[in-house]
Amino acid sequence: MRRCALCLAGWLMSMVCMAQTYGMERVNDTLTYLTLTTGNYTGRYTVRFPVYRLETGDVDGDGLEDAIVGVVNRTRHDPNLRKRIHIFKNVGGRIRPMWLGSQLGGILEDFRFIDGQVRTLQSTTDGRYVVMTHRWRPFGLGADSILVKNVSLEEAENCLKNTKPSPKIEH
């Protein structure tokens, strides 16, 4: 029994230490596979929504890279077709959902993973834009700071893509 436990522990450690790569295999507009390659094994997770972005990074600070997938769907809490963020992690070499977000506050337009944070570009109902940072909380993403608000789309897109906050920070 002890030998079996040692073998299992060794296998799990090898999965953690092994290089991993996330990717996407698009079948059609509403069917995409999120892939995780670790060594010779490639796992797949079916994403049945249109995908508009894939970013990777250690969202929850556990030392393993996670997949941040931008999808377009409806949720139980919001029946409107909108952009959302779903986060997946490597659990023993398999892809598992970590967070299937419904909303982050405003109307999500785009996102990036920069410096350990999810940076979002959100629109407002009056046609202006906000760029915010979000950090992993005990369950899901929580707002961390506002980098810019009440700006044009061009200014917001520049802030979203820059690794350093824009000098036009408003509070």
PDB file of C-alpha atoms in Angstrom:
ATOM      1  CA  MET A   1       0.000   0.000   0.000  1.00  0.00           C
ATOM      2  CA  ARG A   2       2.788   2.381   0.934  1.00  0.00           C
ATOM      3  CA  ARG A   3       4.608   1.672  -2.342  1.00  0.00           C
ATOM      4  CA  CYS A   4       1.435   2.505  -4.286  1.00  0.00           C
ATOM      5  CA  ALA A   5       1.110   5.810  -2.407  1.00  0.00           C
ATOM      6  CA  LEU A   6       4.741   6.653  -3.189  1.00  0.00           C
ATOM      7  CA  CYS A   7       4.198   5.876  -6.886  1.00  0.00           C
ATOM      8  CA  LEU A   8       1.101   8.067  -6.950  1.00  0.00           C
ATOM      9  CA  ALA A   9       2.932  10.909  -5.194  1.00  0.00           C
ATOM     10  CA  GLY A  10       5.815  10.613  -7.675  1.00  0.00           C
ATOM     11  CA  TRP A  11       3.422  10.699 -10.639  1.00  0.00           C
ATOM     12  CA  LEU A  12       1.637  13.768  -9.268  1.00  0.00           C
ATOM     13  CA  MET A  13       4.958  15.551  -8.713  1.00  0.00           C
ATOM     14  CA  SER A  14       6.035  14.738 -12.263  1.00  0.00           C
ATOM     15  CA  MET A  15       2.783  16.246 -13.566  1.00  0.00           C
ATOM     16  CA  VAL A  16       3.374  19.416 -11.534  1.00  0.00           C
ATOM     17  CA  CYS A  17       7.032  19.766 -12.559  1.00  0.00           C
ATOM     18  CA  MET A  18       6.498  18.899 -16.219  1.00  0.00           C
ATOM     19  CA  ALA A  19       6.266  21.706 -18.741  1.00  0.00           C
ATOM     20  CA  GLN A  20       2.702  22.453 -19.731  1.00  0.00           C
ATOM     21  CA  THR A  21       1.210  24.300 -22.664  1.00  0.00           C
ATOM     22  CA  TYR A  22      -2.363  25.465 -23.220  1.00  0.00           C
ATOM     23  CA  GLY A  23      -3.774  25.838 -26.711  1.00  0.00           C
ATOM     24  CA  MET A  24      -7.025  26.048 -28.651  1.00  0.00           C
ATOM     25  CA  GLU A  25      -8.394  23.793 -31.404  1.00  0.00           C
ATOM     26  CA  ARG A  26     -11.331  25.526 -33.105  1.00  0.00           C
ATOM     27  CA  VAL A  27     -13.799  23.136 -34.755  1.00  0.00           C
ATOM     28  CA  ASN A  28     -16.430  25.730 -35.674  1.00  0.00           C
ATOM     29  CA  ASP A  29     -17.878  28.987 -34.320  1.00  0.00           C
ATOM     30  CA  THR A  30     -19.470  27.349 -31.293  1.00  0.00           C
ATOM     31  CA  LEU A  31     -17.146  24.398 -30.635  1.00  0.00           C
ATOM     32  CA  THR A  32     -13.553  24.796 -29.526  1.00  0.00           C
ATOM     33  CA  TYR A  33     -11.287  22.497 -27.534  1.00  0.00           C
ATOM     34  CA  LEU A  34      -9.040  23.965 -24.864  1.00  0.00           C
ATOM     35  CA  THR A  35      -5.948  21.737 -24.884  1.00  0.00           C
ATOM     36  CA  LEU A  36      -3.349  21.114 -22.192  1.00  0.00           C
ATOM     37  CA  THR A  37      -0.136  19.386 -23.224  1.00  0.00           C
ATOM     38  CA  THR A  38       2.103  17.987 -20.485  1.00  0.00           C
ATOM     39  CA  GLY A  39       4.940  15.828 -21.778  1.00  0.00           C
ATOM     40  CA  ASN A  40       3.507  13.264 -24.196  1.00  0.00           C
ATOM     41  CA  TYR A  41      -0.103  13.690 -23.008  1.00  0.00           C
ATOM     42  CA  THR A  42      -2.600  16.199 -24.430  1.00  0.00           C
ATOM     43  CA  GLY A  43      -5.916  16.645 -22.638  1.00  0.00           C
ATOM     44  CA  ARG A  44      -8.952  18.406 -24.084  1.00  0.00           C
ATOM     45  CA  TYR A  45     -11.790  20.366 -22.547  1.00  0.00           C
ATOM     46  CA  THR A  46     -14.826  21.138 -24.692  1.00  0.00           C
ATOM     47  CA  VAL A  47     -15.800  24.820 -24.852  1.00  0.00           C
ATOM     48  CA  ARG A  48     -19.236  25.080 -26.473  1.00  0.00           C
ATOM     49  CA  PHE A  49     -19.244  28.863 -26.895  1.00  0.00           C
ATOM     50  CA  PRO A  50     -17.524  31.207 -29.334  1.00  0.00           C
ATOM     51  CA  VAL A  51     -14.001  31.949 -28.045  1.00  0.00           C
ATOM     52  CA  TYR A  52     -12.458  35.373 -28.613  1.00  0.00           C
ATOM     53  CA  ARG A  53      -9.230  35.202 -26.554  1.00  0.00           C
ATOM     54  CA  LEU A  54      -6.873  32.815 -24.760  1.00  0.00           C
ATOM     55  CA  GLU A  55      -4.381  34.107 -22.200  1.00  0.00           C
ATOM     56  CA  THR A  56      -2.258  32.066 -19.810  1.00  0.00           C
ATOM     57  CA  GLY A  57      -0.703  32.856 -16.454  1.00  0.00           C
ATOM     58  CA  ASP A  58      -0.716  31.957 -12.779  1.00  0.00           C
ATOM     59  CA  VAL A  59      -4.054  33.504 -11.782  1.00  0.00           C
ATOM     60  CA  ASP A  60      -4.335  32.024  -8.275  1.00  0.00           C
ATOM     61  CA  GLY A  61      -0.645  32.166  -7.272  1.00  0.00           C
ATOM     62  CA  ASP A  62      -0.130  28.401  -6.893  1.00  0.00           C
ATOM     63  CA  GLY A  63       2.894  28.324  -9.228  1.00  0.00           C
ATOM     64  CA  LEU A  64       1.040  26.641 -12.108  1.00  0.00           C
ATOM     65  CA  GLU A  65      -0.043  28.356 -15.291  1.00  0.00           C
ATOM     66  CA  ASP A  66      -3.807  28.655 -15.730  1.00  0.00           C
ATOM     67  CA  ALA A  67      -5.825  29.271 -18.906  1.00  0.00           C
ATOM     68  CA  ILE A  68      -7.985  32.395 -19.092  1.00  0.00           C
ATOM     69  CA  VAL A  69     -10.501  31.950 -21.906  1.00  0.00           C
ATOM     70  CA  GLY A  70     -12.728  34.694 -23.263  1.00  0.00           C
ATOM     71  CA  VAL A  71     -16.088  33.297 -24.380  1.00  0.00           C
ATOM     72  CA  VAL A  72     -19.360  34.767 -25.624  1.00  0.00           C
ATOM     73  CA  ASN A  73     -22.399  33.277 -23.912  1.00  0.00           C
ATOM     74  CA  ARG A  74     -25.494  33.759 -21.778  1.00  0.00           C
ATOM     75  CA  THR A  75     -25.657  32.822 -18.112  1.00  0.00           C
ATOM     76  CA  ARG A  76     -28.382  31.968 -15.683  1.00  0.00           C
ATOM     77  CA  HIS A  77     -27.894  35.362 -14.019  1.00  0.00           C
ATOM     78  CA  ASP A  78     -27.582  37.362 -17.260  1.00  0.00           C
ATOM     79  CA  PRO A  79     -29.637  36.198 -20.272  1.00  0.00           C
ATOM     80  CA  ASN A  80     -27.862  38.644 -22.624  1.00  0.00           C
ATOM     81  CA  LEU A  81     -25.250  37.317 -25.037  1.00  0.00           C
ATOM     82  CA  ARG A  82     -22.025  38.915 -23.733  1.00  0.00           C
ATOM     83  CA  LYS A  83     -18.283  38.397 -23.450  1.00  0.00           C
ATOM     84  CA  ARG A  84     -17.274  36.503 -20.301  1.00  0.00           C
ATOM     85  CA  ILE A  85     -14.101  35.133 -18.745  1.00  0.00           C
ATOM     86  CA  HIS A  86     -13.638  31.466 -17.848  1.00  0.00           C
ATOM     87  CA  ILE A  87     -10.544  30.279 -15.974  1.00  0.00           C
ATOM     88  CA  PHE A  88      -9.204  26.707 -16.110  1.00  0.00           C
ATOM     89  CA  LYS A  89      -6.374  24.992 -14.257  1.00  0.00           C
ATOM     90  CA  ASN A  90      -4.208  21.909 -14.518  1.00  0.00           C
ATOM     91  CA  VAL A  91      -5.284  19.363 -11.897  1.00  0.00           C
ATOM     92  CA  GLY A  92      -3.126  16.250 -12.164  1.00  0.00           C
ATOM     93  CA  GLY A  93      -2.582  16.799 -15.877  1.00  0.00           C
ATOM     94  CA  ARG A  94      -6.273  17.336 -16.607  1.00  0.00           C
ATOM     95  CA  ILE A  95      -8.102  20.570 -17.455  1.00  0.00           C
ATOM     96  CA  ARG A  96     -10.597  21.564 -14.788  1.00  0.00           C
ATOM     97  CA  PRO A  97     -12.782  24.697 -14.589  1.00  0.00           C
ATOM     98  CA  MET A  98     -11.647  27.022 -11.827  1.00  0.00           C
ATOM     99  CA  TRP A  99     -14.096  29.882 -12.433  1.00  0.00           C
ATOM    100  CA  LEU A 100     -16.833  30.363 -15.028  1.00  0.00           C
ATOM    101  CA  GLY A 101     -17.466  34.075 -14.609  1.00  0.00           C
ATOM    102  CA  SER A 102     -20.742  35.735 -15.425  1.00  0.00           C
ATOM    103  CA  GLN A 103     -19.821  39.422 -15.044  1.00  0.00           C
ATOM    104  CA  LEU A 104     -17.065  41.627 -13.653  1.00  0.00           C
ATOM    105  CA  GLY A 105     -19.073  44.811 -13.169  1.00  0.00           C
ATOM    106  CA  GLY A 106     -19.249  46.627 -16.495  1.00  0.00           C
ATOM    107  CA  ILE A 107     -19.744  45.341 -20.024  1.00  0.00           C
ATOM    108  CA  LEU A 108     -16.630  43.291 -20.785  1.00  0.00           C
ATOM    109  CA  GLU A 109     -15.017  44.140 -24.118  1.00  0.00           C
ATOM    110  CA  ASP A 110     -11.559  42.536 -23.826  1.00  0.00           C
ATOM    111  CA  PHE A 111      -8.904  41.414 -21.332  1.00  0.00           C
ATOM    112  CA  ARG A 112      -5.225  40.566 -20.894  1.00  0.00           C
ATOM    113  CA  PHE A 113      -3.185  38.812 -18.189  1.00  0.00           C
ATOM    114  CA  ILE A 114      -0.402  41.195 -17.141  1.00  0.00           C
ATOM    115  CA  ASP A 115       1.834  41.132 -14.036  1.00  0.00           C
ATOM    116  CA  GLY A 116      -0.238  38.531 -12.179  1.00  0.00           C
ATOM    117  CA  GLN A 117      -3.527  40.332 -12.765  1.00  0.00           C
ATOM    118  CA  VAL A 118      -6.409  40.077 -15.186  1.00  0.00           C
ATOM    119  CA  ARG A 119      -6.713  43.493 -16.815  1.00  0.00           C
ATOM    120  CA  THR A 120     -10.130  44.187 -18.342  1.00  0.00           C
ATOM    121  CA  LEU A 121     -11.457  46.747 -20.779  1.00  0.00           C
ATOM    122  CA  GLN A 122     -15.113  47.414 -20.004  1.00  0.00           C
ATOM    123  CA  SER A 123     -17.600  49.747 -21.639  1.00  0.00           C
ATOM    124  CA  THR A 124     -20.167  51.839 -19.837  1.00  0.00           C
ATOM    125  CA  THR A 125     -23.752  52.547 -20.816  1.00  0.00           C
ATOM    126  CA  ASP A 126     -22.805  56.093 -21.906  1.00  0.00           C
ATOM    127  CA  GLY A 127     -20.263  54.936 -24.515  1.00  0.00           C
ATOM    128  CA  ARG A 128     -17.087  55.526 -22.489  1.00  0.00           C
ATOM    129  CA  TYR A 129     -14.532  52.948 -21.316  1.00  0.00           C
ATOM    130  CA  VAL A 130     -12.860  51.761 -18.118  1.00  0.00           C
ATOM    131  CA  VAL A 131      -9.719  49.646 -17.651  1.00  0.00           C
ATOM    132  CA  MET A 132      -9.534  47.714 -14.369  1.00  0.00           C
ATOM    133  CA  THR A 133      -7.291  45.139 -12.774  1.00  0.00           C
ATOM    134  CA  HIS A 134      -8.638  42.039 -11.023  1.00  0.00           C
ATOM    135  CA  ARG A 135      -6.956  39.592  -8.649  1.00  0.00           C
ATOM    136  CA  TRP A 136      -7.923  36.103  -7.574  1.00  0.00           C
ATOM    137  CA  ARG A 137     -10.017  36.107  -4.406  1.00  0.00           C
ATOM    138  CA  PRO A 138     -11.193  33.099  -2.373  1.00  0.00           C
ATOM    139  CA  PHE A 139     -13.769  32.483  -5.103  1.00  0.00           C
ATOM    140  CA  GLY A 140     -13.268  34.126  -8.448  1.00  0.00           C
ATOM    141  CA  LEU A 141     -11.890  37.402  -9.669  1.00  0.00           C
ATOM    142  CA  GLY A 142     -12.334  40.529  -7.594  1.00  0.00           C
ATOM    143  CA  ALA A 143     -11.768  44.141  -8.644  1.00  0.00           C
ATOM    144  CA  ASP A 144      -8.371  45.406  -7.576  1.00  0.00           C
ATOM    145  CA  SER A 145      -7.952  48.881  -9.066  1.00  0.00           C
ATOM    146  CA  ILE A 146      -9.145  51.229 -11.787  1.00  0.00           C
ATOM    147  CA  LEU A 147      -6.331  52.182 -14.166  1.00  0.00           C
ATOM    148  CA  VAL A 148      -8.361  54.605 -16.282  1.00  0.00           C
ATOM    149  CA  LYS A 149     -12.026  55.521 -16.454  1.00  0.00           C
ATOM    150  CA  ASN A 150     -14.281  57.628 -18.624  1.00  0.00           C
ATOM    151  CA  VAL A 151     -11.863  57.489 -21.585  1.00  0.00           C
ATOM    152  CA  SER A 152     -12.170  56.875 -25.318  1.00  0.00           C
ATOM    153  CA  LEU A 153     -11.839  53.396 -26.800  1.00  0.00           C
ATOM    154  CA  GLU A 154      -8.378  54.197 -28.190  1.00  0.00           C
ATOM    155  CA  GLU A 155      -7.079  55.352 -24.786  1.00  0.00           C
ATOM    156  CA  ALA A 156      -8.585  52.305 -23.078  1.00  0.00           C
ATOM    157  CA  GLU A 157      -7.069  49.889 -25.623  1.00  0.00           C
ATOM    158  CA  ASN A 158      -3.631  51.481 -25.149  1.00  0.00           C
ATOM    159  CA  CYS A 159      -3.920  51.110 -21.379  1.00  0.00           C
ATOM    160  CA  LEU A 160      -5.124  47.512 -21.697  1.00  0.00           C
ATOM    161  CA  LYS A 161      -2.086  46.504 -23.758  1.00  0.00           C
ATOM    162  CA  ASN A 162       0.594  48.429 -21.813  1.00  0.00           C
ATOM    163  CA  THR A 163       2.358  46.584 -19.023  1.00  0.00           C
ATOM    164  CA  LYS A 164       2.657  49.771 -16.986  1.00  0.00           C
ATOM    165  CA  PRO A 165      -0.404  51.745 -15.845  1.00  0.00           C
ATOM    166  CA  SER A 166      -1.309  54.734 -17.961  1.00  0.00           C
ATOM    167  CA  PRO A 167      -0.253  58.118 -16.527  1.00  0.00           C
ATOM    168  CA  LYS A 168      -3.892  59.251 -16.864  1.00  0.00           C
ATOM    169  CA  ILE A 169      -5.082  57.439 -13.742  1.00  0.00           C
ATOM    170  CA  GLU A 170      -8.356  58.823 -12.438  1.00  0.00           C
ATOM    171  CA  HIS A 171     -10.075  57.974  -9.177  1.00  0.00           C
TER     172      HIS A 171
END
